Short mmCIF file of C-alpha atoms and ligand atoms in Angstrom, two decimals:
data_model
loop_
_atom_site.label_atom_id
_atom_site.label_comp_id
_atom_site.label_asym_id
_atom_site.label_seq_id
_atom_site.Cartn_x
_atom_site.Cartn_y
_atom_site.Cartn_z
CA MET A 1044 77.76 48.66 36.11
CA ASN A 1045 81.39 49.68 36.10
CA ILE A 1046 82.23 47.02 38.70
CA ILE A 1047 80.66 44.26 36.58
CA TYR A 1048 82.54 45.52 33.56
CA MET A 1049 85.84 45.52 35.46
CA SER A 1050 85.27 42.10 36.99
CA LYS A 1051 84.97 40.65 33.50
CA SER A 1052 88.25 42.10 32.27
CA VAL A 1053 91.46 40.12 32.30
CA SER A 1054 95.13 40.77 31.65
CA GLY A 1055 97.65 38.22 30.42
CA PHE A 1056 94.86 36.06 28.93
CA SER A 1057 96.92 35.10 25.87
CA LYS A 1058 99.69 33.78 28.12
CA MET A 1059 97.41 31.50 30.14
CA SER A 1060 97.29 27.78 29.33
CA LYS A 1061 94.31 26.61 27.28
CA SER A 1062 92.81 24.95 30.30
CA ASN A 1063 93.18 28.11 32.42
CA LYS A 1064 91.60 30.16 29.66
CA ILE A 1065 88.59 27.85 29.66
CA ASP A 1066 88.38 27.95 33.47
CA TRP A 1067 88.40 31.75 33.37
CA ILE A 1068 85.74 31.95 30.62
CA VAL A 1069 83.50 29.44 32.37
CA ALA A 1070 83.88 31.12 35.76
CA THR A 1071 83.44 34.65 34.44
CA TYR A 1072 80.77 34.26 31.77
CA PHE A 1073 79.00 30.98 32.62
CA ASN A 1074 78.79 31.23 36.39
CA HIS A 1075 81.11 28.19 36.77
CA ASN A 1076 78.62 26.02 34.87
CA GLU A 1077 80.35 22.73 34.06
CA ASP A 1078 78.01 22.18 31.07
CA ALA A 1079 79.73 25.04 29.25
CA LYS A 1080 83.10 23.42 29.87
CA HIS A 1081 81.73 20.12 28.60
CA ILE A 1082 80.48 21.70 25.36
CA ILE A 1083 83.82 23.41 24.77
CA LYS A 1084 85.80 20.22 25.40
CA GLN A 1085 83.61 17.83 23.46
CA TYR A 1086 84.79 19.47 20.25
CA TRP A 1087 88.45 18.80 21.00
CA ASN A 1088 90.08 16.32 18.68
CA THR A 1089 91.37 13.18 20.38
CA ASN A 1090 94.45 13.28 18.18
CA ILE A 1091 96.68 15.55 20.26
CA LYS A 1092 98.93 16.59 17.37
CA LEU A 1093 96.00 17.43 15.15
CA GLN A 1094 94.39 19.43 17.95
CA GLN A 1095 97.62 21.31 18.55
CA LEU A 1096 97.79 22.17 14.85
CA HIS A 1097 94.33 23.73 15.04
CA ASP A 1098 95.11 25.44 18.34
CA GLU A 1099 98.04 27.16 16.71
CA PHE A 1100 96.19 28.50 13.65
CA ILE A 1101 94.95 31.44 15.73
CA GLU A 1102 95.45 32.92 19.19
CA ASN A 1103 93.44 32.07 22.30
CA THR A 1104 91.94 28.90 20.80
CA ILE A 1105 89.69 27.11 23.27
CA THR A 1106 88.02 24.62 20.97
CA ASN A 1107 87.13 23.83 17.34
CA TYR A 1108 84.09 25.05 15.44
CA TYR A 1109 82.73 22.42 13.09
CA LEU A 1110 81.14 23.10 9.72
CA PRO A 1111 79.81 20.22 7.64
CA PHE A 1112 82.18 19.29 4.83
CA GLY A 1113 80.10 17.95 1.93
CA VAL A 1114 80.77 16.95 -1.64
CA ALA A 1115 78.81 17.83 -4.78
CA PRO A 1116 79.63 15.23 -7.45
CA ASN A 1117 79.03 15.11 -11.23
CA PHE A 1118 80.52 18.47 -12.20
CA LEU A 1119 81.81 18.35 -15.77
CA ILE A 1120 84.09 21.38 -16.19
CA ASN A 1121 86.02 21.87 -19.43
CA ASP A 1122 85.46 18.16 -20.17
CA LYS A 1123 86.93 17.00 -16.85
CA MET A 1124 84.89 15.44 -14.04
CA TYR A 1125 84.98 16.92 -10.55
CA ALA A 1126 83.42 16.19 -7.19
CA ILE A 1127 83.47 19.60 -5.51
CA PRO A 1128 84.18 19.90 -1.76
CA MET A 1129 81.94 22.36 0.08
CA ALA A 1130 82.15 23.53 3.70
CA ILE A 1131 78.84 25.15 4.66
CA GLU A 1132 76.17 25.00 7.33
CA GLU A 1133 73.14 25.95 5.20
CA SER A 1134 70.78 23.09 4.34
CA SER A 1135 70.14 22.53 0.65
CA VAL A 1136 73.24 24.28 -0.76
CA VAL A 1137 75.12 21.05 -1.50
CA ALA A 1138 71.95 19.33 -2.72
CA ALA A 1139 71.22 22.26 -5.06
CA ALA A 1140 74.78 22.26 -6.42
CA SER A 1141 74.63 18.51 -7.02
CA LYS A 1142 71.29 18.80 -8.84
CA ALA A 1143 72.59 21.59 -11.08
CA ALA A 1144 75.76 19.59 -11.79
CA LYS A 1145 73.73 16.55 -12.87
CA PHE A 1146 71.44 18.69 -15.01
CA TRP A 1147 74.35 20.25 -16.92
CA LEU A 1148 76.30 16.96 -17.08
CA ASP A 1149 73.74 15.79 -19.61
CA ARG A 1150 74.02 19.04 -21.56
CA GLY A 1151 77.77 19.37 -22.18
CA GLY A 1152 78.80 20.52 -18.73
CA PHE A 1153 80.36 23.83 -17.72
CA LYS A 1154 82.94 25.79 -19.67
CA ALA A 1155 85.25 28.03 -17.67
CA GLU A 1156 88.08 30.34 -18.59
CA VAL A 1157 90.45 32.55 -16.60
CA LEU A 1158 90.46 36.01 -18.19
CA SER A 1159 93.22 37.64 -16.11
CA THR A 1160 95.28 37.03 -12.95
CA THR A 1161 96.66 40.41 -11.90
CA LYS A 1162 96.57 41.42 -8.23
CA ILE A 1163 96.96 44.89 -6.76
CA GLY A 1164 98.71 46.52 -3.82
CA GLN A 1165 99.15 50.13 -2.80
CA VAL A 1166 101.45 52.32 -0.72
CA HIS A 1167 99.31 55.23 0.47
CA PHE A 1168 101.31 58.34 1.28
CA MET A 1169 101.06 62.09 1.89
CA PHE A 1170 103.16 64.57 -0.04
CA HIS A 1171 102.87 68.34 0.10
CA GLY A 1172 104.62 70.04 -2.80
CA ASN A 1173 105.06 70.11 -6.55
CA PHE A 1174 103.59 67.07 -8.36
CA LYS A 1175 105.99 67.42 -11.30
CA THR A 1176 108.97 67.10 -8.96
CA LEU A 1177 107.33 64.12 -7.26
CA TYR A 1178 106.79 62.47 -10.63
CA ALA A 1179 110.43 63.09 -11.65
CA PHE A 1180 111.53 61.58 -8.34
CA PHE A 1181 109.26 58.55 -8.89
CA LYS A 1182 110.82 57.92 -12.31
CA THR A 1183 114.34 57.92 -10.88
CA VAL A 1184 113.42 55.80 -7.88
CA LYS A 1185 111.24 53.21 -9.69
CA PRO A 1186 114.16 50.90 -10.71
CA LYS A 1187 115.38 51.07 -7.10
CA LEU A 1188 111.99 49.86 -5.89
CA PHE A 1189 112.34 46.76 -8.08
CA GLU A 1190 115.96 46.30 -6.99
CA ALA A 1191 115.21 46.63 -3.28
CA THR A 1192 112.52 43.93 -3.47
CA GLN A 1193 114.78 41.43 -5.29
CA PRO A 1194 115.30 39.21 -2.21
CA ILE A 1195 111.50 38.96 -1.88
CA THR A 1196 110.69 38.53 -5.57
CA LYS A 1197 113.50 36.31 -6.89
CA ASN A 1198 111.79 32.96 -6.23
CA MET A 1199 108.46 34.16 -7.56
CA GLU A 1200 110.25 35.52 -10.66
CA LYS A 1201 111.95 32.15 -11.27
CA ARG A 1202 108.47 30.63 -11.54
CA GLY A 1203 107.26 33.38 -13.91
CA GLY A 1204 105.57 35.76 -11.48
CA GLY A 1205 106.56 38.89 -9.58
CA ILE A 1206 105.91 42.61 -9.72
CA ILE A 1207 104.33 43.60 -13.04
CA ASP A 1208 104.44 47.38 -12.68
CA ILE A 1209 104.45 50.25 -10.21
CA GLU A 1210 102.60 53.50 -10.97
CA LEU A 1211 102.49 56.81 -9.17
CA ARG A 1212 98.87 57.92 -8.74
CA ASP A 1213 97.77 61.41 -7.85
CA LYS A 1214 94.76 61.17 -5.53
CA SER A 1215 95.05 64.73 -4.23
CA GLU A 1216 91.71 65.71 -5.79
CA SER A 1217 89.94 63.29 -3.45
CA MET A 1218 92.07 64.17 -0.42
CA ASP A 1219 94.59 66.97 -0.01
CA GLY A 1220 98.18 65.71 -0.31
CA TYR A 1221 97.20 62.07 -0.94
CA PHE A 1222 99.22 60.00 -3.45
CA GLN A 1223 99.79 56.29 -4.09
CA LEU A 1224 102.26 53.83 -5.39
CA HIS A 1225 99.83 51.55 -7.18
CA ALA A 1226 101.52 48.23 -7.95
CA THR A 1227 100.37 45.20 -9.92
CA PHE A 1228 101.52 41.64 -9.24
CA GLU A 1229 101.40 38.15 -10.68
CA THR A 1230 101.46 35.64 -7.83
CA LEU A 1231 100.85 32.41 -9.81
CA ASP A 1232 99.45 29.64 -7.59
CA ALA A 1233 99.75 31.65 -4.36
CA MET A 1234 97.00 33.95 -3.15
CA GLY A 1235 100.01 36.17 -2.59
CA ALA A 1236 98.94 38.36 0.33
CA ASN A 1237 102.23 37.98 2.22
CA PHE A 1238 104.29 38.36 -0.94
CA ILE A 1239 102.45 41.53 -2.00
CA ASN A 1240 102.48 43.10 1.47
CA SER A 1241 106.21 42.40 1.91
CA CYS A 1242 106.96 44.03 -1.47
CA LEU A 1243 104.81 47.03 -0.60
CA GLU A 1244 106.48 47.56 2.78
CA GLN A 1245 109.86 47.48 1.06
CA PHE A 1246 108.65 49.96 -1.59
CA ALA A 1247 107.51 52.31 1.17
CA LYS A 1248 110.84 52.08 3.01
CA THR A 1249 112.96 52.66 -0.10
CA PHE A 1250 110.66 55.41 -1.37
CA ARG A 1251 110.84 57.34 1.89
CA GLU A 1252 114.59 56.90 2.32
CA GLU A 1253 115.36 57.95 -1.25
CA ALA A 1254 113.11 61.00 -0.91
CA LEU A 1255 115.13 62.25 2.05
CA ASN A 1256 118.20 62.40 -0.25
CA TYR A 1257 116.53 63.76 -3.38
CA ASP A 1258 118.13 67.11 -4.07
CA ASP A 1259 115.30 68.52 -6.21
CA PHE A 1260 112.87 68.27 -3.29
CA SER A 1261 112.46 71.16 -0.85
CA GLU A 1262 112.93 70.26 2.84
CA LYS A 1263 109.13 69.96 3.15
CA GLU A 1264 108.84 67.79 0.05
CA LYS A 1265 111.55 65.43 1.27
CA ASN A 1266 109.37 64.49 4.18
CA ILE A 1267 107.04 62.00 2.49
CA GLU A 1268 104.69 60.54 5.05
CA ILE A 1269 103.85 56.88 4.49
CA ILE A 1270 100.35 56.16 5.79
CA MET A 1271 100.15 52.45 5.02
CA SER A 1272 101.15 49.70 2.63
CA ILE A 1273 98.61 46.98 1.89
CA LEU A 1274 97.26 44.78 -0.88
CA SER A 1275 93.81 45.49 -2.28
CA ASN A 1276 91.14 42.81 -2.10
CA TYR A 1277 89.49 44.49 -5.06
CA VAL A 1278 90.89 42.48 -7.96
CA PRO A 1279 88.90 43.39 -11.09
CA ASP A 1280 91.81 42.11 -13.20
CA CYS A 1281 91.89 38.67 -11.60
CA LEU A 1282 88.81 37.49 -13.44
CA VAL A 1283 87.22 34.18 -14.29
CA ARG A 1284 84.24 33.39 -16.49
CA ALA A 1285 82.09 30.26 -16.36
CA GLU A 1286 79.25 29.40 -18.68
CA VAL A 1287 76.61 26.82 -19.51
CA SER A 1288 74.57 26.63 -22.68
CA CYS A 1289 72.14 24.31 -24.41
CA PRO A 1290 69.32 24.42 -26.96
CA VAL A 1291 66.27 26.03 -25.36
CA ASN A 1292 64.27 22.88 -26.05
CA ASP A 1293 66.59 20.82 -23.84
CA LEU A 1294 66.09 23.09 -20.87
CA THR A 1295 63.38 21.33 -18.92
CA GLU A 1296 63.16 17.82 -17.58
CA ASN A 1297 59.56 18.21 -16.49
CA PRO A 1298 57.05 17.73 -19.38
CA ASP A 1299 54.63 20.10 -17.57
CA ILE A 1300 57.07 22.98 -17.97
CA ASN A 1301 57.39 24.56 -21.41
CA PRO A 1302 61.14 25.06 -22.06
CA GLU A 1303 60.70 28.36 -23.89
CA GLU A 1304 58.56 29.82 -21.14
CA PHE A 1305 61.02 28.56 -18.56
CA ALA A 1306 63.97 30.15 -20.40
CA LYS A 1307 62.17 33.48 -20.75
CA LYS A 1308 61.16 33.58 -17.10
CA PHE A 1309 64.65 32.57 -16.02
CA ILE A 1310 66.22 35.35 -18.12
CA GLN A 1311 63.75 37.86 -16.69
CA ALA A 1312 64.72 36.77 -13.19
CA VAL A 1313 68.38 37.43 -14.05
CA LYS A 1314 67.51 40.80 -15.60
CA ILE A 1315 65.64 41.79 -12.43
CA ALA A 1316 68.86 41.14 -10.49
CA GLU A 1317 70.74 43.23 -13.06
CA VAL A 1318 68.52 46.28 -12.57
CA GLU A 1319 67.27 46.00 -8.98
CA PRO A 1320 69.84 46.13 -6.15
CA PHE A 1321 67.51 44.67 -3.48
CA ARG A 1322 67.10 41.55 -5.60
CA ALA A 1323 70.73 41.62 -6.79
CA VAL A 1324 72.03 41.28 -3.23
CA THR A 1325 69.97 38.13 -2.59
CA HIS A 1326 70.72 36.78 -6.06
CA ASN A 1327 74.46 37.24 -5.45
CA LYS A 1328 74.14 35.87 -1.91
CA GLY A 1329 72.89 32.64 -3.47
CA ILE A 1330 75.93 32.64 -5.77
CA MET A 1331 78.20 33.15 -2.76
CA ASN A 1332 76.58 30.12 -1.08
CA GLY A 1333 78.41 28.05 -3.69
CA ILE A 1334 81.53 30.17 -3.91
CA ASP A 1335 82.23 30.58 -0.19
CA ALA A 1336 81.66 26.88 0.47
CA VAL A 1337 84.42 25.87 -1.97
CA VAL A 1338 86.68 28.76 -0.99
CA LEU A 1339 86.41 27.68 2.65
CA ALA A 1340 86.87 23.96 1.95
CA THR A 1341 90.05 24.73 -0.01
CA GLY A 1342 91.50 26.88 2.79
CA ASN A 1343 91.14 30.20 1.00
CA ASP A 1344 90.17 33.57 2.45
CA PHE A 1345 86.42 33.89 1.93
CA ARG A 1346 86.30 37.39 3.44
CA ALA A 1347 88.73 38.62 0.80
CA VAL A 1348 86.69 36.93 -1.92
CA GLU A 1349 83.41 38.34 -0.57
CA ALA A 1350 84.76 41.90 -0.34
CA GLY A 1351 86.23 41.78 -3.84
CA VAL A 1352 83.21 40.16 -5.45
CA HIS A 1353 80.71 42.67 -4.04
CA ALA A 1354 82.90 45.62 -5.03
CA TYR A 1355 82.98 44.15 -8.54
CA ALA A 1356 79.19 43.79 -8.51
CA SER A 1357 79.01 47.57 -7.94
CA ARG A 1358 81.67 48.58 -10.44
CA ASN A 1359 79.24 50.46 -12.68
CA GLY A 1360 77.91 52.58 -9.84
CA ARG A 1361 74.94 50.38 -8.97
CA TYR A 1362 75.04 46.98 -7.25
CA SER A 1363 74.05 44.40 -9.85
CA SER A 1364 73.92 40.72 -10.74
CA LEU A 1365 77.12 38.71 -11.13
CA THR A 1366 75.41 36.35 -13.59
CA HIS A 1367 73.81 37.01 -16.96
CA ALA A 1368 71.61 35.06 -19.36
CA LYS A 1369 70.38 35.27 -22.94
CA ILE A 1370 68.88 33.28 -25.79
CA GLU A 1371 70.66 33.50 -29.13
CA ASN A 1372 69.71 31.38 -32.15
CA ASP A 1373 67.54 29.18 -29.91
CA ILE A 1374 70.46 28.49 -27.60
CA PHE A 1375 70.15 29.39 -23.92
CA TYR A 1376 73.33 30.87 -22.41
CA PHE A 1377 73.93 31.49 -18.72
CA TRP A 1378 77.23 32.81 -17.41
CA ILE A 1379 79.11 34.42 -14.54
CA GLU A 1380 82.14 36.69 -14.52
CA ILE A 1381 83.79 37.29 -11.16
CA PRO A 1382 87.09 38.34 -9.63
CA LEU A 1383 88.66 35.60 -7.47
CA ALA A 1384 92.06 35.88 -5.78
CA LEU A 1385 92.73 32.29 -4.75
CA GLY A 1386 95.74 30.18 -3.88
CA THR A 1387 96.53 26.49 -4.06
CA VAL A 1388 99.95 26.82 -2.42
CA GLY A 1389 100.91 28.60 0.80
CA GLY A 1390 98.54 29.59 3.60
CA LEU A 1391 96.54 26.69 5.00
CA THR A 1392 96.89 24.61 1.82
CA SER A 1393 99.72 22.40 3.02
CA LEU A 1394 98.93 22.70 6.74
CA HIS A 1395 95.29 21.77 7.19
CA PRO A 1396 94.71 18.05 6.52
CA LEU A 1397 91.14 18.60 5.27
CA VAL A 1398 92.22 21.43 2.98
CA LYS A 1399 94.90 19.15 1.53
CA LEU A 1400 92.27 16.48 1.03
CA ALA A 1401 89.89 18.95 -0.64
CA LEU A 1402 92.62 20.01 -3.06
CA GLU A 1403 93.52 16.42 -3.81
CA LEU A 1404 89.84 15.69 -4.51
CA LEU A 1405 89.99 18.52 -7.06
CA HIS A 1406 93.02 16.88 -8.77
CA ASN A 1407 95.47 19.26 -7.02
CA PRO A 1408 94.48 22.25 -9.15
CA SER A 1409 96.55 25.28 -10.07
CA ALA A 1410 95.13 28.57 -8.78
CA LYS A 1411 93.68 29.14 -12.26
CA GLU A 1412 91.89 25.77 -12.24
CA LEU A 1413 90.57 26.46 -8.76
CA MET A 1414 89.24 29.85 -9.96
CA GLN A 1415 87.32 27.96 -12.65
CA VAL A 1416 85.90 25.39 -10.23
CA VAL A 1417 84.83 28.08 -7.75
CA ALA A 1418 83.15 30.18 -10.45
CA VAL A 1419 81.31 27.09 -11.66
CA ALA A 1420 80.10 26.35 -8.12
CA GLY A 1421 78.68 29.89 -7.97
CA LEU A 1422 76.99 29.58 -11.36
CA ALA A 1423 75.53 26.16 -10.52
CA GLN A 1424 74.15 27.49 -7.24
CA ASN A 1425 72.53 30.43 -8.97
CA PHE A 1426 71.05 28.17 -11.65
CA ALA A 1427 69.52 25.92 -8.98
CA ALA A 1428 68.13 28.86 -7.01
CA LEU A 1429 66.61 30.59 -10.05
CA ARG A 1430 65.17 27.35 -11.35
CA SER A 1431 63.36 26.77 -8.05
CA LEU A 1432 62.36 30.40 -7.62
CA THR A 1433 60.81 30.64 -11.09
CA THR A 1434 59.03 27.27 -10.95
CA THR A 1435 58.09 25.61 -7.64
CA GLY A 1436 59.26 28.41 -5.33
CA ILE A 1437 62.23 28.07 -3.01
CA GLN A 1438 60.46 26.80 0.09
CA GLU A 1439 59.60 23.35 -1.22
CA GLY A 1440 63.23 22.26 -1.58
CA HIS A 1441 64.42 24.37 1.33
CA MET A 1442 61.94 22.98 3.83
CA LYS A 1443 62.64 19.39 2.73
CA MET A 1444 66.27 19.94 3.65
CA HIS A 1445 65.39 21.96 6.74
CA LEU A 1446 63.07 19.17 7.88
CA MET A 1447 66.04 17.28 9.32
CA ASN A 1448 67.07 20.32 11.40
CA ILE A 1449 63.57 20.57 12.89
CA LEU A 1450 63.48 16.82 13.55
CA ASN A 1451 66.83 17.07 15.31
CA GLN A 1452 65.59 20.00 17.40
CA PHE A 1453 62.82 17.69 18.61
CA GLU A 1454 65.31 14.87 19.15
CA ALA A 1455 63.38 12.61 16.78
CA THR A 1456 64.44 8.97 16.79
CA ASN A 1457 65.63 7.33 13.56
CA GLU A 1458 62.24 5.63 13.24
CA GLU A 1459 60.36 8.93 13.72
CA LYS A 1460 62.65 10.58 11.15
CA LYS A 1461 61.94 7.89 8.58
CA THR A 1462 58.15 8.12 9.07
CA LEU A 1463 58.12 11.93 8.89
CA ILE A 1464 60.49 12.18 5.91
CA ASP A 1465 58.16 9.78 4.06
CA TYR A 1466 55.13 11.80 5.15
CA PHE A 1467 56.60 15.09 3.89
CA LYS A 1468 57.36 13.63 0.48
CA THR A 1469 53.67 14.22 -0.26
CA HIS A 1470 52.84 17.03 2.18
CA THR A 1471 54.00 20.65 2.30
CA ALA A 1472 56.70 21.03 4.95
CA THR A 1473 56.39 24.23 6.96
CA HIS A 1474 57.85 24.64 10.45
CA SER A 1475 54.43 24.39 12.11
CA ALA A 1476 53.36 21.44 9.93
CA VAL A 1477 56.48 19.52 10.96
CA VAL A 1478 55.96 20.31 14.64
CA GLU A 1479 52.33 19.24 14.41
CA ALA A 1480 53.28 15.99 12.64
CA ILE A 1481 55.83 15.17 15.37
CA HIS A 1482 53.20 15.76 18.07
CA ASN A 1483 50.61 13.67 16.20
CA LEU A 1484 53.05 10.84 15.74
CA ARG A 1485 54.08 10.86 19.38
CA SER A 1486 50.49 11.11 20.68
CA LYS A 1487 49.60 7.92 18.77
CA LYS A 1488 52.21 5.94 20.70
C1 MEV B 1195 69.37 31.37 0.09
O1 MEV B 1195 70.50 31.10 0.86
C2 MEV B 1195 69.77 31.84 -1.30
C3 MEV B 1195 68.63 32.30 -2.20
O2 MEV B 1195 67.84 33.29 -1.54
C4 MEV B 1195 69.25 32.85 -3.44
C5 MEV B 1195 68.30 33.54 -4.38
O3 MEV B 1195 67.26 34.06 -3.94
O4 MEV B 1195 68.64 33.60 -5.58
C6 MEV B 1195 67.69 31.16 -2.50
#
């Protein structure tokens, strides 16, 4: 066991050439199988410069990992038309977004508004001594924290952003000796992670150095121990709201569905997600289908967004729905409120050609505009999911889209695809029904 484990270890991997890395992987984990090498290499881009750009985004790159990049057109947001770029592998997400966009296009479109844009970072430190003395020290050192970060903040300040405030927070009730510098930032069109982290590391350095020379501290108190300095991905004050509304009577396109009944059922479905965490997680997952796809297509950090959004969904002590719905004076309202820390400058935005293209498609938005578009994509996705779930059920639409995946698994020809897609327009598509239909079709030949 130990020998196998050792034989699969390697040192100096990061320094090997790409080709040697692949040789090592294929020899060690694929028993020298050339097919593995072929799969890895077939995803290389033929444009050497473009491939090198991707190679250098991360370490130890051996190939590229494709995701489909789709577009959901017909989004009317604050009276402006958008075709929204979406990078996602899940069948039916882009189709659902497009359907919801078209539906609301005829009903006034989406309204979106950024409620706040503040981001947060913290220096976590240990201090053992008198809190009053620590607080007095903090007050004297606070202007120095701003001063010391001037070289980092001056450009951001010129554009209207920067450090908003720094607070000292006593966390010693949760953990003995634990305190924080809790800072708030405005980073404008940048997601701001590097800016915030650089400021925080400077705060920590200045704070510790100044403490060593603070006469009112005892020798023990002088020795502030910095644990870490890092931004928080929980951004409850970087909030965006998106909404749709229309008279209840305009809610259904299908004459067989009573609009009032539909609205009531829809609102109950949302309420269930508000009160029941098991449902809320799936409900919000559907919202994130739309959100992550746009976040990814525009080169933003979807892990940061995911972490922050789910923390926000639990802010009242129980995981709950991110969307809400009501009827007021015969008008149906459906809305979302979510925290989104996004950037349209910095990071991948000017580096990755497809990200640049996605941003151009969105009229080169500011971070605030992008927050609105992303929130709308989440709301649209949730509308589409709830509409299917409360009427036909989700599988009808899902399986229609998944049909192509099954046909591809069976290497169906274009002619077979056409016949079977036509067939499943009037038949229920389940995995076994599709497999059976393929066999039947082929046995007739
Ligand atoms: C599937 O990816 C997403 C849904 O499950 C969302 C939902 O249930 O609301 C359809």
